[in-house]
mmCIF file of C-alpha atoms in Angstrom:
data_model
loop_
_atom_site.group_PDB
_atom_site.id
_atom_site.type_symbol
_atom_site.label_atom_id
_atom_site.label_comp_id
_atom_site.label_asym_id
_atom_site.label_seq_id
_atom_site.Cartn_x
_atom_site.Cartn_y
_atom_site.Cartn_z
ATOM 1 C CA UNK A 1 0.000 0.000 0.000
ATOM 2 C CA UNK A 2 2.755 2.544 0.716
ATOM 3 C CA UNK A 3 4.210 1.718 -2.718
ATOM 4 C CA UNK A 4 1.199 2.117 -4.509
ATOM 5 C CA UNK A 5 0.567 5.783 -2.245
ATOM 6 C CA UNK A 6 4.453 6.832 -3.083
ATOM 7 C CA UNK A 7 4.127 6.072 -6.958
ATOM 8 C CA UNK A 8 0.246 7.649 -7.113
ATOM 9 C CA UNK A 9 0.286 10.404 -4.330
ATOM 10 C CA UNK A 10 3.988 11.441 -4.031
ATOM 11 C CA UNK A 11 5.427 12.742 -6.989
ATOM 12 C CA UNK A 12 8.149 15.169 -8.005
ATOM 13 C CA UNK A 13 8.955 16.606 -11.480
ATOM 14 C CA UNK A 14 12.178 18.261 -13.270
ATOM 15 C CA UNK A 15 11.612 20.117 -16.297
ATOM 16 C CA UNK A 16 15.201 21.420 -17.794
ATOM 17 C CA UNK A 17 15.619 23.066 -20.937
ATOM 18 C CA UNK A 18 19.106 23.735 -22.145
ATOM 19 C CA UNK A 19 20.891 25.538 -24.547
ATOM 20 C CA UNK A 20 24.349 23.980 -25.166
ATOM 21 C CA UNK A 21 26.887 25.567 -28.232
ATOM 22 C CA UNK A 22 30.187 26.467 -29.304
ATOM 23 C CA UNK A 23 32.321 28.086 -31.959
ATOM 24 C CA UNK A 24 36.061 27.345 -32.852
ATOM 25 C CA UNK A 25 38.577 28.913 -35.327
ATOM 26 C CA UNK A 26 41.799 28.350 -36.264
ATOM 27 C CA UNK A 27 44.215 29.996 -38.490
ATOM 28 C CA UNK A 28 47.556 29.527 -40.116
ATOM 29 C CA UNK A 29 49.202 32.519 -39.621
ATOM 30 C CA UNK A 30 52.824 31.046 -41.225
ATOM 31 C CA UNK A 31 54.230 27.459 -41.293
ATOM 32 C CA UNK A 32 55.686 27.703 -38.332
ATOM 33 C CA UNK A 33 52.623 29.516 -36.834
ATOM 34 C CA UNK A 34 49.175 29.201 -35.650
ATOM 35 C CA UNK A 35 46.262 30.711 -33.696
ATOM 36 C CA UNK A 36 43.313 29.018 -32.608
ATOM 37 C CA UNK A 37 40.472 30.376 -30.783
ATOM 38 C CA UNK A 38 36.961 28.793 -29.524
ATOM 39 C CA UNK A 39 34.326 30.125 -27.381
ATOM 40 C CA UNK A 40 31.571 28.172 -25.758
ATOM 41 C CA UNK A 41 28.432 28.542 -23.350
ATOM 42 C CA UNK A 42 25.702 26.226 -21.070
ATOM 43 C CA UNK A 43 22.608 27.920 -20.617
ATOM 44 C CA UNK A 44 20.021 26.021 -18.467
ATOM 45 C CA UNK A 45 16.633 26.672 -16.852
ATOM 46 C CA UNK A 46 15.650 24.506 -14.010
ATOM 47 C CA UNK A 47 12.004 24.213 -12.567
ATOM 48 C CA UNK A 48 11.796 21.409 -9.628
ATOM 49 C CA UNK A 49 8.381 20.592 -7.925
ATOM 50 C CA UNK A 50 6.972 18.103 -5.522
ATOM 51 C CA UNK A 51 3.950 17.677 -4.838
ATOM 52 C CA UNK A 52 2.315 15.109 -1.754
ATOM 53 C CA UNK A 53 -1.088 14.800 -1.317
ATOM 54 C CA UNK A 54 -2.807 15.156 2.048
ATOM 55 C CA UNK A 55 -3.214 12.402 4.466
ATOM 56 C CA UNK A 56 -6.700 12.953 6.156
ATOM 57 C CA UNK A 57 -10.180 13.068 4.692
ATOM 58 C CA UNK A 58 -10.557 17.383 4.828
ATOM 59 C CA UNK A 59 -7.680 17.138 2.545
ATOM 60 C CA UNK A 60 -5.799 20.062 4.779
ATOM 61 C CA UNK A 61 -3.872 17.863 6.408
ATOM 62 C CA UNK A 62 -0.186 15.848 5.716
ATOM 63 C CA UNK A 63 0.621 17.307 2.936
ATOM 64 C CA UNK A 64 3.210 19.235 0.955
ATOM 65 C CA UNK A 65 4.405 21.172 -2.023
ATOM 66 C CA UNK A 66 7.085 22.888 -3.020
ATOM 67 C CA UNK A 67 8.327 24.420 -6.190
ATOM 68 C CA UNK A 68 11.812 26.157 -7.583
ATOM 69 C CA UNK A 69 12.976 27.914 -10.030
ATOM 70 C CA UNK A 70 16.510 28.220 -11.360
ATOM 71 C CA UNK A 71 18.483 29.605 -14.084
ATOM 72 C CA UNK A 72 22.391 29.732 -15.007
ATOM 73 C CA UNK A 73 25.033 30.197 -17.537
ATOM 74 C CA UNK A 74 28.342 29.374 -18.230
ATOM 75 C CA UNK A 75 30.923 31.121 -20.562
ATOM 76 C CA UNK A 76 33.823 29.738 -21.647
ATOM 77 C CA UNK A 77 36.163 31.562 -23.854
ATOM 78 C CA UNK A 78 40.051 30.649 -24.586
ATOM 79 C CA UNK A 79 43.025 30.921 -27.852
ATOM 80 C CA UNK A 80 46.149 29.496 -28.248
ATOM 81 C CA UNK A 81 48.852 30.770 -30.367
ATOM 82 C CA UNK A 82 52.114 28.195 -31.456
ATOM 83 C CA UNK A 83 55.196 28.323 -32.575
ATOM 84 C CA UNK A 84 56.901 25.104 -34.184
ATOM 85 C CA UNK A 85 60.493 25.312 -35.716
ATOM 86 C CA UNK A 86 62.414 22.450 -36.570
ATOM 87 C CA UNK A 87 66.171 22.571 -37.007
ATOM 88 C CA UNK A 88 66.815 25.377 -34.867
ATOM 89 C CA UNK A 89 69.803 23.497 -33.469
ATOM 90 C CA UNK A 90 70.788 20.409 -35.062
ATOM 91 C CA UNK A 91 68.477 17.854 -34.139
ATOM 92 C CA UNK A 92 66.224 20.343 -32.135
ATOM 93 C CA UNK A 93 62.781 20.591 -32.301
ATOM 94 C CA UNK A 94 60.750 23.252 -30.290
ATOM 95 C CA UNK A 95 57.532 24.422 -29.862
ATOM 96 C CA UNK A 96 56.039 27.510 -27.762
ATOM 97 C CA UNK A 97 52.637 28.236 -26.782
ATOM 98 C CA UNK A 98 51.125 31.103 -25.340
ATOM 99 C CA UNK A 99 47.212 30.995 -24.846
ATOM 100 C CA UNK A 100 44.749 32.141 -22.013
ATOM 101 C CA UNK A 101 41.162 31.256 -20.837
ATOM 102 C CA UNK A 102 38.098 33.254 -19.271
ATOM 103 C CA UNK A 103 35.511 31.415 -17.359
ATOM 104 C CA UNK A 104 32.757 32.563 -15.991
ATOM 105 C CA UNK A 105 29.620 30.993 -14.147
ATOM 106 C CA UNK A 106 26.459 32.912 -12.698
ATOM 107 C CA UNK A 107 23.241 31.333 -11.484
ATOM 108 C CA UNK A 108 20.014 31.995 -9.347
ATOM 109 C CA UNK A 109 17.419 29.785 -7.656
ATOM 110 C CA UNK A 110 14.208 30.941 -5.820
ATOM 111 C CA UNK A 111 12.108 28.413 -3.949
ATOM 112 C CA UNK A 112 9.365 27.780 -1.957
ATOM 113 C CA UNK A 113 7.607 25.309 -0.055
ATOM 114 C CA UNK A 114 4.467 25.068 1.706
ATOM 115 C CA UNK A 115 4.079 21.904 4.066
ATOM 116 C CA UNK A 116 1.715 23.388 6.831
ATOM 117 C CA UNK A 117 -2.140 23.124 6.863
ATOM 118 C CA UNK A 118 -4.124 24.140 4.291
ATOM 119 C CA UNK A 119 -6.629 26.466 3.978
ATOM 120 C CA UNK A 120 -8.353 24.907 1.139
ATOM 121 C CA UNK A 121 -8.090 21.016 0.402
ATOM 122 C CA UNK A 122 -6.189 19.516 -2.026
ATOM 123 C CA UNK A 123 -4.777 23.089 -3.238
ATOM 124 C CA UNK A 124 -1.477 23.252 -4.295
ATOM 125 C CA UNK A 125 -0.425 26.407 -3.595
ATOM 126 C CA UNK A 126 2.058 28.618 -1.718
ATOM 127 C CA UNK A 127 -0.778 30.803 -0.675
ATOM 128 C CA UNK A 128 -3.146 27.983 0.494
ATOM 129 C CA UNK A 129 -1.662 28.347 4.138
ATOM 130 C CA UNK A 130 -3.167 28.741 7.682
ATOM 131 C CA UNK A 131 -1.021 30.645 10.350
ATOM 132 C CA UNK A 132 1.871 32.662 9.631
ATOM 133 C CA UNK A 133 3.314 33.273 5.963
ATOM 134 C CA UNK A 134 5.725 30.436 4.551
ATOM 135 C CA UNK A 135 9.160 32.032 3.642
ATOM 136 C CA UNK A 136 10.938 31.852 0.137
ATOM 137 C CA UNK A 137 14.340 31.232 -0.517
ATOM 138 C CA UNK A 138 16.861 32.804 -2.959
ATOM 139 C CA UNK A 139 20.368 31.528 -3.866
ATOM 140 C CA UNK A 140 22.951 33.603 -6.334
ATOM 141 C CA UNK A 141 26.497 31.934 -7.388
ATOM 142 C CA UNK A 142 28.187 33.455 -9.491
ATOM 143 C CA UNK A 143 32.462 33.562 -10.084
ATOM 144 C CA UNK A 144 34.776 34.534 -12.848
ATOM 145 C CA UNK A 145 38.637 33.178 -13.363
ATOM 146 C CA UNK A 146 40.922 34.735 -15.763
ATOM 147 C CA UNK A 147 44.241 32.913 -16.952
ATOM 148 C CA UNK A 148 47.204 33.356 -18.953
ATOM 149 C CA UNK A 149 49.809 30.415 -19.494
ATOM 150 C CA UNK A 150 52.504 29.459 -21.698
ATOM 151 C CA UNK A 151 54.449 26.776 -21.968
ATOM 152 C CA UNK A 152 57.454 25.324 -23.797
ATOM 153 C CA UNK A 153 58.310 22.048 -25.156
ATOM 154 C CA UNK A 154 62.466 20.835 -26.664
ATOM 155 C CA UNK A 155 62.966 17.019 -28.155
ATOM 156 C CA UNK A 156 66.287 16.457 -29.152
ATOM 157 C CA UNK A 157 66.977 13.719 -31.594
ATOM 158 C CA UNK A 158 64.080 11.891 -29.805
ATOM 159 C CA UNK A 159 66.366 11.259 -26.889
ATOM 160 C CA UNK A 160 65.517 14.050 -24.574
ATOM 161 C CA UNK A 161 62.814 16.172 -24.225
ATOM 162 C CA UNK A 162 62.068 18.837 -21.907
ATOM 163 C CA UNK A 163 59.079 20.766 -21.072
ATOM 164 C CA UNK A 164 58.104 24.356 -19.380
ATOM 165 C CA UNK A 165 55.216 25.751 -18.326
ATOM 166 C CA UNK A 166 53.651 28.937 -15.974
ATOM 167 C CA UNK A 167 50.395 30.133 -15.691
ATOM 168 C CA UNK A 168 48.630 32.995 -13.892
ATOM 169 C CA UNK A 169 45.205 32.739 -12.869
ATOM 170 C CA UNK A 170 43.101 36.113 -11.028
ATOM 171 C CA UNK A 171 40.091 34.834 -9.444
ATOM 172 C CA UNK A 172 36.995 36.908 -8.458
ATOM 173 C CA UNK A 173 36.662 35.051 -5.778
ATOM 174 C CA UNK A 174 39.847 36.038 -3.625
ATOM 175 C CA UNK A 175 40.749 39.582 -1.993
ATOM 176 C CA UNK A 176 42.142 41.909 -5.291
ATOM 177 C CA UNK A 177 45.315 42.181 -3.355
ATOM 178 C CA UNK A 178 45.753 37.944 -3.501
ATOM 179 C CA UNK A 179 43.436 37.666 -6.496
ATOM 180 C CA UNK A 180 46.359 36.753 -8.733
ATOM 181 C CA UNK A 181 48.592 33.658 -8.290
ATOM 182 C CA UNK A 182 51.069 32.073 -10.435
ATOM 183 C CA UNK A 183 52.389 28.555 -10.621
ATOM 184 C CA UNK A 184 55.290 27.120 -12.786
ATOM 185 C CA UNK A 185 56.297 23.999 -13.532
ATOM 186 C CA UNK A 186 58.951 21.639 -15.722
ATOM 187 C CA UNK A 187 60.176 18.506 -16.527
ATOM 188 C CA UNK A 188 63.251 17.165 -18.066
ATOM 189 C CA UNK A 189 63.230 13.567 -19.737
ATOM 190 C CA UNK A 190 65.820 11.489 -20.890
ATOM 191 C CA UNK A 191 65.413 7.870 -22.779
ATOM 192 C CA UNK A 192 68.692 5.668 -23.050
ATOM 193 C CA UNK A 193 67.769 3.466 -25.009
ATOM 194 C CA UNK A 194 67.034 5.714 -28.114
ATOM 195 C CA UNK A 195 70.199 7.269 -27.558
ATOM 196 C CA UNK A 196 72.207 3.791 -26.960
ATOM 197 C CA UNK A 197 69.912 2.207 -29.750
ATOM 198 C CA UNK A 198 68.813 -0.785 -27.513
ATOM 199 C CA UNK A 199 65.390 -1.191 -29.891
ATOM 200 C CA UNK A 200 66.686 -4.915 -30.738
ATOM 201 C CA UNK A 201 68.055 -5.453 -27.474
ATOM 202 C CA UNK A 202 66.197 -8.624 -26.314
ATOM 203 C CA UNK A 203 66.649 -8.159 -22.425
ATOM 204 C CA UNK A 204 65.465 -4.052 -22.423
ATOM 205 C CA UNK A 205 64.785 -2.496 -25.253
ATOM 206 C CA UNK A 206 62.955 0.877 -24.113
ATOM 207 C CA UNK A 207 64.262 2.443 -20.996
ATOM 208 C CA UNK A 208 63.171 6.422 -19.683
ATOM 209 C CA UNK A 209 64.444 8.819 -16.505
ATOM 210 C CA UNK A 210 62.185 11.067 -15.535
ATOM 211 C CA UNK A 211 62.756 14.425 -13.615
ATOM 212 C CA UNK A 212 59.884 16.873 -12.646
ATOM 213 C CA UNK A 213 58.798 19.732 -10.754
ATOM 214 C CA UNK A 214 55.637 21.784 -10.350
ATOM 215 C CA UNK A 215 53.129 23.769 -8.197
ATOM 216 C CA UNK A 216 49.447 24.087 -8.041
ATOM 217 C CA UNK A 217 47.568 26.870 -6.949
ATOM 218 C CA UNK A 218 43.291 27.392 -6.948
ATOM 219 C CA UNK A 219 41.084 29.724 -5.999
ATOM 220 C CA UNK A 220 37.842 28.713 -3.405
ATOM 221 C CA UNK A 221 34.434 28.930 -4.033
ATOM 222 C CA UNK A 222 32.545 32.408 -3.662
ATOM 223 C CA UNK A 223 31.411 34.639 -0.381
ATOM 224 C CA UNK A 224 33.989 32.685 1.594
ATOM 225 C CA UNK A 225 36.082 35.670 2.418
ATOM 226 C CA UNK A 226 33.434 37.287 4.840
ATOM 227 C CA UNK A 227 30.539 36.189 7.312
ATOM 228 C CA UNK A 228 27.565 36.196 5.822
ATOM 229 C CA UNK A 229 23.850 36.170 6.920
ATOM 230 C CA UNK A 230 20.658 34.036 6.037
ATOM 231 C CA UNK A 231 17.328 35.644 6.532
ATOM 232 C CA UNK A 232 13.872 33.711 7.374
ATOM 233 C CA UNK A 233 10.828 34.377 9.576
ATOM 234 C CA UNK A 234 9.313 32.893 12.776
ATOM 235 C CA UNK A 235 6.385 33.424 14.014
ATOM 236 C CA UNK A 236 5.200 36.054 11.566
ATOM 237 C CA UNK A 237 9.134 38.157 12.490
ATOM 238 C CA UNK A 238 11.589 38.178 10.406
ATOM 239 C CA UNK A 239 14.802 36.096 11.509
ATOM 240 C CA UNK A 240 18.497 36.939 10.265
ATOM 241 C CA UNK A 241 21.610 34.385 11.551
#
């Protein structure tokens, strides 16, 4: 019986519409040169609602509804410019990048629920209340990240490569005097048996040494920096904590 009441009397519904698309472009600006740039973005519109049918015969009693609504977006836009040249030494190859990103998320939710008596059976309805009014909530996120990187990458004579890298992110979501942060990092490979040409060797024939160093840096998520206050009502006054 509870199953059947659940499937029948308890019910809650997502509706989601989204809007997903992107656009990308790269050109050849020499040979040796390119530039590629894309831009992307999520849009999505959330509604959420649950609705539970009373439990007594007046229909006023036991139940429960509530309802949100919620929208965000998400923009994503980045390029990358390279630089490959063979031959620079003999037996060099290198390749530079230099690129950045922007990202940037905002979204809102209100909601509202209503699990008190009823005024009027089997309504379902923020209004249909008896007593004191039933409080809404609102929710807003929203954060941007801005980075700038390059990094740089050496094989020589497919026996050792090396690699480069730093980046510099500024996050909205840290003080502007600690917003920015950099972190740098690089590795330095070396494979023996390319050089020592052990490729028919029956006992090893691939060996690799390894060397690397880096550091990591992110941001934290937003309004962490300062106390902040929620605001409700009880008993018809409003609240704040």
């Amino acid at each position: 019986i509870d199953v059947f009441w659940s499937v029948y009397n308890q019910n809650t519904w997502l509706r989601r519409n989204k809007l997903i698309g992107s656009v990308g472009l790269f050109y050849e600006i020499a040979p040796w040169l390119t530039l590629m740039g894309r831009t992307g973005t999520d849009h999505t519109f959330d509604e959420f609602e649950s609705r539970n049918k009373p439990t007594d015969i007046t229909g006023t009693l036991g139940g429960g509804y509530s309802h949100s609504l919620g929208k965000g977006n998400t923009l994503n836009n980045e390029f990358l410019l390279t630089a490959r040249k063979k031959g620079i030494l003999r037996g060099l190859e290198a390749a530079l990048n230099f690129g950045g990103t922007q990202y940037q998320i905002r979204s809102y939710t209100i909601a509202g629920s209503n699990y008190s008596q009823w005024r009027d059976p089997f309504l379902y309805s923020f209004g249909n209340y008896v007593g004191y009014p039933l409080p809404t909530g609102e929710n807003r996120y929203e954060k941007r990240l801005h980075s700038l990187y390059s990094f740089a990458d050496l094989n020589y004579r497919d026996w050792l490569f090396g690699q480069v890298s730093l980046r510099n992110d500024w996050s909205s979501t840290l003080p502007k005097a600690t917003g920015s942060y950099l972190f740098p990092a690089c590795n330095l490979s070396f494979v023996p048996s390319a050089l020592l040409q052990w490729q028919d060797n029956r006992l090893v024939n691939f060996a690799k040494l390894r060397l690397a160093y880096s550091e990591t840096a992110t941001d934290d998520e937003p309004y962490q920096l300062q106390r902040v206050y929620t605001t409700g009502s009880f008993a018809g006054q409003p609240t704040a904590g």
